[in-house]
Coordinates of C-alpha atoms in Angstrom, one line a residue:
X1246 CA -13.3 -3.4 33.7
X1247 CA -15.7 -6.4 33.9
X1248 CA -16.6 -7.9 37.3
X1249 CA -16.8 -11.4 35.9
X1250 CA -15.0 -14.1 37.8
X1251 CA -11.4 -15.0 37.1
X1252 CA -12.4 -18.3 35.5
X1253 CA -13.8 -16.3 32.6
X1254 CA -11.9 -17.5 29.6
X1255 CA -10.4 -14.7 27.6
X1256 CA -9.8 -14.8 23.9
X1257 CA -6.3 -13.4 23.9
X1258 CA -3.7 -12.3 26.4
X1259 CA -1.3 -9.4 26.3
X1260 CA 2.1 -9.4 28.0
X1261 CA 3.5 -5.9 28.4
X1262 CA 1.1 -3.2 29.5
X1263 CA 3.2 -0.1 28.6
X1264 CA 1.4 2.5 26.5
X1265 CA 1.5 0.4 23.3
X1266 CA 0.4 -2.8 24.9
X1267 CA -2.3 -1.2 27.0
X1268 CA -3.7 0.8 24.0
X1269 CA -3.8 -2.3 21.8
X1270 CA -5.7 -4.2 24.6
X1271 CA -8.2 -1.3 24.8
X1272 CA -8.5 -1.3 21.0
X1273 CA -9.2 -5.0 20.9
X1274 CA -11.8 -4.7 23.7
X1275 CA -13.5 -1.8 21.8
X1276 CA -14.2 -4.3 19.1
X1277 CA -15.8 -6.9 21.4
X1278 CA -12.7 -9.0 22.2
X1279 CA -12.3 -10.4 25.7
X1280 CA -8.7 -9.6 26.6
X1281 CA -6.5 -10.4 29.6
X1282 CA -3.3 -8.3 30.3
X1283 CA -0.2 -9.1 32.3
X1284 CA 2.8 -7.1 33.4
X1285 CA 5.2 -7.5 36.3
X1286 CA 4.8 -3.8 37.0
X1287 CA 1.7 -3.7 39.2
X1288 CA 1.3 0.0 38.4
X1289 CA 0.8 -0.8 34.7
X1290 CA -1.8 -3.5 35.6
X1291 CA -3.6 -0.9 37.7
X1292 CA -3.5 1.6 34.9
X1293 CA -5.2 -0.9 32.6
X1294 CA -7.8 -1.6 35.2
X1295 CA -8.6 2.1 35.5
X1296 CA -8.8 2.7 31.7
X1297 CA -10.9 -0.4 31.0
X1298 CA -13.8 -0.3 33.4
X1299 CA -16.3 -0.4 30.6
X1300 CA -14.6 -3.3 28.7
X1301 CA -14.3 -7.1 29.0
X1302 CA -10.7 -6.8 30.1
X1303 CA -8.9 -8.3 33.1
X1304 CA -5.4 -7.4 34.3
X1305 CA -3.0 -9.7 36.2
X1306 CA 0.4 -9.2 37.9
X1307 CA 0.8 -12.9 38.3
X1308 CA 1.8 -15.0 35.2
X1309 CA 0.2 -18.2 36.4
X1310 CA -3.1 -16.4 37.1
X1311 CA -2.9 -14.6 33.8
X1312 CA -2.5 -17.8 31.8
X1313 CA -5.4 -19.4 33.7
X1314 CA -7.6 -16.7 32.4
X1315 CA -7.1 -17.6 28.7
X1316 CA -9.2 -19.9 26.6
X1317 CA -7.5 -23.1 25.4
X1318 CA -5.7 -23.4 23.0
X1319 CA -4.2 -20.1 24.4
X1320 CA -3.1 -17.1 22.3
X1321 CA -0.6 -14.9 24.1
X1322 CA 0.7 -11.7 22.5
X1323 CA 3.8 -9.8 23.7
X1324 CA 4.5 -6.1 23.2
X1325 CA 7.9 -5.8 24.9
X1326 CA 11.3 -4.4 23.7
X1327 CA 13.2 -6.4 21.1
X1328 CA 16.1 -8.7 22.1
X1329 CA 16.6 -10.2 25.6
X1330 CA 13.2 -9.0 27.0
X1331 CA 11.4 -11.2 24.3
X1332 CA 13.4 -14.3 25.3
X1333 CA 12.8 -13.6 29.0
X1334 CA 9.0 -13.4 28.5
X1335 CA 9.0 -16.6 26.4
X1336 CA 11.0 -18.3 29.2
X1337 CA 8.5 -17.2 31.8
X1338 CA 5.5 -18.3 29.7
X1339 CA 6.7 -21.8 28.6
X1340 CA 6.2 -23.6 32.0
X1341 CA 2.5 -22.5 31.9
X1342 CA 1.7 -23.3 28.3
X1343 CA 0.7 -26.5 26.5
X1344 CA 1.2 -27.9 23.1
X1345 CA -1.0 -26.1 20.6
X1346 CA -0.8 -22.8 22.4
X1347 CA 0.3 -19.7 20.4
X1348 CA 2.8 -17.0 21.3
X1349 CA 2.8 -13.8 19.2
X1350 CA 5.7 -11.4 19.3
X1351 CA 4.3 -7.9 18.4
X1352 CA 7.5 -6.0 18.9
X1353 CA 10.2 -4.9 16.5
X1354 CA 12.3 -8.1 16.7
X1355 CA 15.2 -8.8 14.3
X1356 CA 13.9 -11.2 11.8
X1357 CA 16.7 -13.7 12.3
X1358 CA 15.8 -13.9 16.0
X1359 CA 12.3 -14.5 15.0
X1360 CA 13.3 -17.5 12.9
X1361 CA 15.3 -19.0 15.8
X1362 CA 12.5 -18.5 18.3
X1363 CA 10.0 -20.1 15.8
X1364 CA 12.2 -23.2 15.4
X1365 CA 12.7 -23.6 19.1
X1366 CA 9.0 -23.2 20.0
X1367 CA 7.8 -25.4 17.1
X1368 CA 10.0 -28.2 18.5
X1369 CA 8.1 -27.8 21.8
X1370 CA 4.7 -27.9 20.1
X1371 CA 4.1 -24.1 20.6
X1372 CA 3.1 -22.0 17.6
X1373 CA 4.8 -18.7 17.0
X1374 CA 3.8 -15.6 15.0
X1375 CA 6.2 -12.7 14.4
X1376 CA 4.0 -9.6 14.0
X1377 CA 5.0 -6.1 13.0
X1378 CA 2.7 -3.4 14.5
X1379 CA 3.0 0.2 13.2
X1380 CA 1.3 3.3 14.2
X1381 CA 2.7 4.3 17.5
X1382 CA 0.6 4.9 20.6
X1383 CA -2.3 6.5 18.6
X1384 CA -2.3 3.7 16.1
X1385 CA -2.3 1.0 18.7
X1386 CA -5.4 2.6 20.4
X1387 CA -7.4 3.4 17.3
X1388 CA -6.1 1.2 14.5
X1389 CA -2.5 0.2 13.5
X1390 CA -1.1 -1.5 10.5
X1391 CA -0.5 -5.1 11.4
X1392 CA 2.1 -7.3 9.6
X1393 CA 1.8 -11.0 10.7
X1394 CA 4.2 -13.7 9.6
X1395 CA 4.4 -17.4 10.6
X1396 CA 2.2 -20.5 10.2
X1397 CA -1.0 -19.4 8.3
X1398 CA -3.2 -21.6 10.5
X1399 CA -1.9 -19.8 13.6
X1400 CA -2.8 -16.5 12.0
X1401 CA -6.3 -17.7 11.2
X1402 CA -6.8 -18.2 14.9
X1403 CA -6.3 -14.5 15.7
X1404 CA -7.3 -13.1 12.3
X1405 CA -10.8 -11.8 13.5
X1406 CA -9.1 -10.0 16.4
X1407 CA -6.4 -8.4 14.2
X1408 CA -8.8 -7.5 11.5
X1409 CA -11.1 -5.8 14.0
X1410 CA -8.3 -3.9 15.7
X1411 CA -6.5 -2.8 12.5
X1412 CA -6.8 0.5 10.7
X1413 CA -9.3 0.6 7.9
X1414 CA -9.0 2.1 4.4
X1415 CA -12.2 2.1 2.4
X1416 CA -13.4 -0.5 4.8
X1417 CA -10.5 -2.8 4.2
X1418 CA -8.5 -3.8 7.3
X1419 CA -4.7 -2.9 7.2
X1420 CA -3.7 -6.4 8.1
X1421 CA -3.0 -9.6 6.1
X1422 CA -1.0 -12.8 6.5
X1423 CA 2.3 -12.0 4.8
X1424 CA 4.0 -15.3 4.7
X1425 CA 5.8 -18.0 6.7
X1426 CA 8.5 -17.7 9.3
X1427 CA 9.8 -14.2 9.9
X1428 CA 8.0 -12.6 6.9
X1429 CA 6.0 -10.2 9.2
X1430 CA 9.0 -8.9 11.1
X1431 CA 11.1 -8.6 7.9
X1432 CA 8.3 -6.4 6.3
X1433 CA 8.1 -4.3 9.4
X1434 CA 11.8 -3.9 9.4
X1435 CA 11.7 -2.6 5.8
X1436 CA 8.8 -0.4 6.7
X1437 CA 11.0 1.2 9.4
X1438 CA 13.8 1.6 6.9
X1439 CA 11.6 3.5 4.6
X1440 CA 10.5 5.6 7.5
X1441 CA 14.1 6.5 8.3
X1442 CA 14.6 7.6 4.7
X1443 CA 11.5 9.7 4.5
X1444 CA 12.2 11.4 7.8
X1445 CA 15.7 12.3 6.6
X1446 CA 14.3 13.8 3.4
X1447 CA 11.8 15.8 5.4
X1448 CA 14.6 17.1 7.7
X1449 CA 16.6 18.2 4.7
X1450 CA 13.7 20.2 3.2
X1451 CA 13.3 21.8 6.7
X1452 CA 16.9 22.8 6.6
X1453 CA 16.6 24.2 3.1
X1454 CA 13.7 26.4 4.2
X1455 CA 15.2 27.4 7.6
X1456 CA 18.8 28.1 6.6
X1457 CA 18.5 28.4 2.9
X1458 CA 15.6 30.9 2.8
X1459 CA 15.4 32.0 6.5
X1460 CA 11.8 30.9 6.9
X1461 CA 10.4 31.1 10.5
X1462 CA 8.5 28.3 12.2
X1463 CA 5.1 29.6 11.2
X1464 CA 6.1 29.8 7.5
X1465 CA 7.6 26.3 7.6
X1466 CA 4.5 25.0 9.2
X1467 CA 2.3 26.5 6.5
X1468 CA 4.5 25.0 3.8
X1469 CA 4.2 21.5 5.1
X1470 CA 0.5 21.9 5.7
X1471 CA 0.0 23.0 2.1
X1472 CA 2.1 20.1 0.9
X1473 CA 0.0 17.7 2.8
X1474 CA -3.1 18.7 0.8
X1475 CA -1.5 17.6 -2.4
X1476 CA 0.5 14.7 -3.8
X1477 CA 2.8 14.6 -0.7
X1478 CA -0.2 13.8 1.5
X1479 CA 0.9 11.4 4.2
X1480 CA 1.2 10.9 8.0
X1481 CA 4.9 12.1 8.3
X1482 CA 4.2 15.2 6.3
X1483 CA 1.1 15.9 8.4
X1484 CA 2.8 15.6 11.8
X1485 CA 5.8 17.6 10.5
X1486 CA 3.5 20.5 9.9
X1487 CA 2.0 20.2 13.4
X1488 CA 5.4 20.0 15.1
X1489 CA 6.2 23.6 14.1
X1490 CA 3.3 25.1 16.0
X1491 CA 3.9 23.4 19.3
X1492 CA 5.0 25.7 22.1
X1493 CA 7.5 24.7 24.8
X1494 CA 5.8 24.9 28.2
X1495 CA 9.2 25.7 29.9
X1496 CA 10.3 28.6 27.7
X1497 CA 7.2 29.7 25.8
X1498 CA 9.2 29.4 22.6
X1499 CA 8.5 26.9 19.8
X1500 CA 9.5 23.5 21.1
X1501 CA 11.3 22.5 17.8
X1502 CA 13.9 25.2 18.5
X1503 CA 14.6 23.8 22.0
X1504 CA 15.3 20.2 20.8
X1505 CA 18.9 19.0 20.6
X1506 CA 20.0 18.2 17.1
X1507 CA 21.0 14.6 18.0
X1508 CA 18.8 11.8 16.5
X1509 CA 18.5 8.5 18.2
X1510 CA 17.6 5.1 16.8
X1511 CA 16.6 1.6 18.1
X1512 CA 18.1 -0.5 15.4
X1513 CA 15.5 -1.3 12.7
X1514 CA 17.0 1.1 10.2
X1515 CA 20.5 -0.4 10.7
X1516 CA 19.0 -3.9 10.3
X1517 CA 17.4 -2.9 7.1
X1518 CA 20.8 -1.6 5.7
X1519 CA 22.6 -4.7 6.9
X1520 CA 20.0 -7.0 5.4
X1521 CA 20.1 -5.2 2.1
X1522 CA 23.9 -5.5 2.0
X1523 CA 23.7 -9.2 2.7
X1524 CA 21.2 -9.6 -0.2
X1525 CA 23.2 -7.2 -2.4
X1526 CA 20.2 -4.8 -2.9
X1527 CA 21.1 -1.1 -3.1
X1528 CA 19.1 1.1 -0.8
X1529 CA 21.3 4.2 -0.6
X1530 CA 18.7 6.6 0.7
X1531 CA 17.9 4.4 3.7
X1532 CA 21.6 3.7 4.3
X1533 CA 22.3 7.4 4.2
X1534 CA 19.4 8.1 6.7
X1535 CA 21.0 5.7 9.1
X1536 CA 24.4 7.2 8.6
X1537 CA 23.1 10.8 9.2
X1538 CA 21.6 9.8 12.6
X1539 CA 25.0 8.4 13.5
X1540 CA 26.7 11.6 12.4
X1541 CA 24.3 13.7 14.4
X1542 CA 25.6 12.1 17.6
X1543 CA 29.1 13.5 16.9
X1544 CA 27.9 17.0 18.1
X1545 CA 31.3 18.1 19.6
X1546 CA 33.2 17.1 16.5
X1547 CA 30.7 18.9 14.3
X1548 CA 31.3 22.0 16.3
X1549 CA 35.0 21.7 15.8
X1550 CA 34.7 21.0 12.1
X1551 CA 32.3 24.0 11.8
X1552 CA 35.1 26.3 13.1
X1553 CA 37.8 24.7 10.8
X1554 CA 35.8 24.5 7.6
X1555 CA 34.3 28.0 7.7
X1556 CA 32.2 28.9 4.8
X1557 CA 29.3 31.3 5.0
X1558 CA 25.9 29.9 4.2
X1559 CA 24.7 31.4 1.0
X1560 CA 21.1 32.4 1.2
X1561 CA 19.0 31.4 -1.8
X1562 CA 18.0 34.1 -4.3
X1563 CA 15.2 34.3 -6.8
X1564 CA 11.5 33.7 -6.3
X1565 CA 10.8 31.9 -3.1
X1566 CA 7.5 30.5 -4.1
X1567 CA 9.0 29.0 -7.3
X1568 CA 11.7 27.3 -5.2
X1569 CA 9.2 25.9 -2.7
X1570 CA 7.2 24.4 -5.6
X1571 CA 10.4 22.8 -6.8
X1572 CA 11.3 21.6 -3.3
X1573 CA 7.8 20.0 -3.0
X1574 CA 8.2 18.2 -6.3
X1575 CA 11.8 17.2 -5.5
X1576 CA 10.7 15.7 -2.2
X1577 CA 8.0 13.8 -3.9
X1578 CA 10.5 12.3 -6.4
X1579 CA 12.9 11.4 -3.6
X1580 CA 10.1 9.8 -1.6
X1581 CA 9.0 7.6 -4.5
X1582 CA 12.7 6.5 -4.9
X1583 CA 12.9 5.7 -1.2
X1584 CA 9.8 3.5 -1.2
X1585 CA 11.0 1.9 -4.4
X1586 CA 14.3 0.9 -2.7
X1587 CA 12.4 -0.6 0.2
X1588 CA 10.1 -2.6 -2.1
X1589 CA 13.0 -3.8 -4.2
X1590 CA 14.6 -5.2 -1.0
X1591 CA 11.3 -7.0 -0.2
X1592 CA 11.3 -8.5 -3.7
X1593 CA 14.7 -10.1 -3.3
X1594 CA 14.2 -11.1 0.3
X1595 CA 10.8 -12.8 -0.6
X1596 CA 12.6 -15.1 -3.0
X1597 CA 15.7 -15.6 -0.9
X1598 CA 13.8 -16.4 2.3
X1599 CA 10.8 -18.1 0.6
X1600 CA 8.3 -15.6 2.1
X1601 CA 6.3 -15.6 -1.2
X1602 CA 5.2 -12.0 -0.4
X1603 CA 2.2 -10.4 -2.1
X1604 CA 3.7 -7.0 -2.7
X1605 CA 0.4 -5.4 -3.6
X1606 CA -0.9 -6.6 -0.2
X1607 CA 2.1 -5.2 1.6
X1608 CA 1.6 -1.7 0.0
X1609 CA -2.2 -2.0 0.7
X1610 CA -1.8 -2.6 4.4
X1611 CA 0.6 0.3 4.7
X1612 CA -2.0 2.7 3.4
X1613 CA -3.5 3.2 6.9
X1614 CA -2.5 3.1 10.5
X1615 CA 1.3 2.9 9.9
X1616 CA 3.9 5.7 10.1
X1617 CA 4.7 5.6 6.3
X1618 CA 1.1 5.8 5.2
X1619 CA 1.0 8.1 2.2
X1620 CA -1.1 8.8 -0.9
X1621 CA 1.7 7.5 -3.1
X1622 CA 1.2 4.0 -1.8
X1623 CA -1.9 3.8 -4.0
X1624 CA 0.4 4.1 -7.1
X1625 CA 2.6 1.3 -5.6
X1626 CA -0.4 -0.9 -5.1
X1627 CA -1.5 -0.3 -8.7
X1628 CA 2.0 -1.1 -9.9
X1629 CA 2.1 -4.5 -8.3
X1630 CA -1.5 -5.2 -9.2
X1631 CA -0.5 -4.7 -12.9
X1632 CA 2.7 -6.7 -12.6
X1633 CA 3.0 -8.9 -9.5
X1634 CA 6.6 -9.8 -10.2
X1635 CA 7.8 -6.3 -10.7
X1636 CA 11.4 -6.1 -9.5
X1637 CA 11.4 -2.4 -8.9
X1638 CA 8.4 0.0 -8.9
X1639 CA 10.5 2.5 -10.8
X1640 CA 10.0 0.3 -13.9
X1641 CA 6.2 0.7 -13.7
X1642 CA 4.9 2.9 -16.5
X1643 CA 2.7 5.2 -14.3
X1644 CA 5.3 5.6 -11.5
X1645 CA 8.1 6.2 -14.0
X1646 CA 6.1 9.0 -15.6
X1647 CA 5.7 10.7 -12.2
X1648 CA 9.4 10.4 -11.5
X1649 CA 10.2 11.8 -14.9
X1650 CA 7.9 14.7 -14.4
X1651 CA 9.6 15.6 -11.1
X1652 CA 13.2 14.7 -11.7
X1653 CA 14.3 18.1 -13.0
X1654 CA 13.0 19.7 -9.8
X1655 CA 15.1 17.3 -7.8
X1656 CA 18.2 18.2 -9.9
X1657 CA 17.6 21.9 -9.4
X1658 CA 17.1 21.6 -5.7
X1659 CA 20.2 19.5 -5.3
X1660 CA 22.3 21.9 -7.3
X1661 CA 21.1 24.9 -5.3
X1662 CA 21.7 23.1 -2.0
X1663 CA 25.3 22.2 -3.0
X1664 CA 26.0 25.8 -4.0
X1665 CA 24.5 27.2 -0.8
X1666 CA 26.3 24.8 1.5
X1667 CA 23.1 23.3 3.0
X1668 CA 23.6 19.6 3.6
X1669 CA 21.1 17.5 1.6
X1670 CA 22.7 14.0 1.3
X1671 CA 19.4 12.2 1.2
X1672 CA 18.1 14.2 -1.8
X1673 CA 21.5 13.9 -3.4
X1674 CA 21.8 10.1 -3.0
X1675 CA 18.2 9.6 -4.2
X1676 CA 19.0 11.5 -7.4
X1677 CA 22.3 9.5 -7.7
X1678 CA 20.4 6.2 -7.3
X1679 CA 17.9 7.2 -10.0
X1680 CA 20.7 8.3 -12.4
X1681 CA 22.6 5.1 -11.8
X1682 CA 19.5 2.9 -12.1
X1683 CA 18.5 4.4 -15.4
X1684 CA 22.0 4.2 -16.8
X1685 CA 22.4 1.4 -19.4
X1686 CA 26.2 1.6 -18.8
X1687 CA 28.0 2.1 -15.6
X1688 CA 31.8 2.5 -15.0
X1689 CA 31.9 -0.8 -13.1
X1690 CA 34.2 -2.1 -15.9
X1691 CA 37.0 0.0 -14.4
X1692 CA 36.4 -1.4 -11.0
X1693 CA 36.6 -4.9 -12.4
X1694 CA 39.9 -4.0 -14.2
X1695 CA 41.3 -2.6 -10.9
X1696 CA 40.3 -5.8 -9.0
X1697 CA 41.9 -8.0 -11.6
X1698 CA 45.0 -5.8 -11.6
X1699 CA 45.8 -5.9 -7.9
X1700 CA 44.1 -9.2 -7.0
X1701 CA 43.7 -11.4 -10.1
X1702 CA 39.9 -11.4 -9.4
X1703 CA 39.2 -11.9 -13.2
X1704 CA 36.6 -10.1 -15.3
X1705 CA 34.0 -10.9 -18.0
X1706 CA 34.2 -9.5 -21.5
X1707 CA 31.6 -7.9 -23.8
X1708 CA 32.6 -10.0 -26.8
X1709 CA 33.1 -13.4 -25.3
X1710 CA 31.7 -15.7 -22.6
X1711 CA 33.7 -16.9 -19.6
X1712 CA 36.1 -15.2 -17.1
X1713 CA 39.4 -13.7 -18.0
X1714 CA 42.6 -12.5 -16.3
X1715 CA 45.2 -10.2 -17.6
X1716 CA 48.9 -9.8 -16.5
X1717 CA 48.5 -6.0 -16.4
X1718 CA 52.2 -5.1 -15.9
X1719 CA 53.4 -7.2 -18.8
X1720 CA 54.2 -5.3 -21.9

């Protein structure tokens, strides 16, 4: 940490010096940025001091002194939990700020909360940016994907800092201004929704290998490691392979086998599903992933149901290597479909909320630093580069060819899973979405007839314009 005097004017301040905040401070400092950090917890301030002795960084446990360190007009970034903590920090900051100062929320805030905070702060003359940051602790320290939204001129003030700190892919920083208002937090929310979907799909492939084929942890690890060398290359596949080799310090067994099968969540997946329903955009793989985390919590009920609905798990037969190749290809198809659902939600939201998103840019900044970074994002970038107003990437020629090449593998895996009794709802619903999306006719005419029958909700006809109602019980 520098020994310069407190009147030194620092370029940006960070509120919240937990691991994420502290790592991002150190990351910014690595790139020549003078950063001040603040936390009510003196131990966290001291941890920053210990870790930043060689950097132009200053820590403070007093908010007034912290604000006094910052260069005018001030830029203050928060990395605190979403919800009430964000509002609490803003309340603490406001008495010490002046018109023209900038507050940056770098947490996973709900986009509607971001809109409200932006309106309230703008009325006070304070600029506000809602910024999604993805990459976890490691990303924060060495280069995250950063998703800023809000006034463009406010972003320009911190653009050099963000571009320096962000992950780089082929020299390009994984950050760009996404749009006004809550654009950044909405994009981050959808990123997390896609993350939920991909994690569920990976969990199902693990189940198929573990219970369907009886593979041990080393064999499962080798499968994921080999997949990561091919078209499935991506961060989540990579860490999944590493998880299976980790030993538990307490028991000496593999740690994965000592972890309770109850999955937690912080809300971003649920918000994605809720937002999609409000916008009437189908994202069934993401919805299902949220539901399966919910179902995992009912552990006692699952135990009871297991005793009631007894059916032996049928081990797979045939050539194991052939099945694993099919499973790899099935996972790839389902992952494309999941990303497609997320991007389709962004397309509708961009128009509805007037974000004016550049979808190629969104895919581009997801290629590095973030949790859902994967090789297939290059194809998504190319799809939106070729057609910027593409409503769904499944309509892109190149992407559709890849899905078509893999869809039979997805069908075969789903069929075998259903016969064996291994639960694969994510793979199943991904296939169902594809089949429905590619269907020129759907049985929704029956639903409309039913609605009109019991509720006189009317229907439209194929052969005439307008709305119609039938007295169904009249002969």
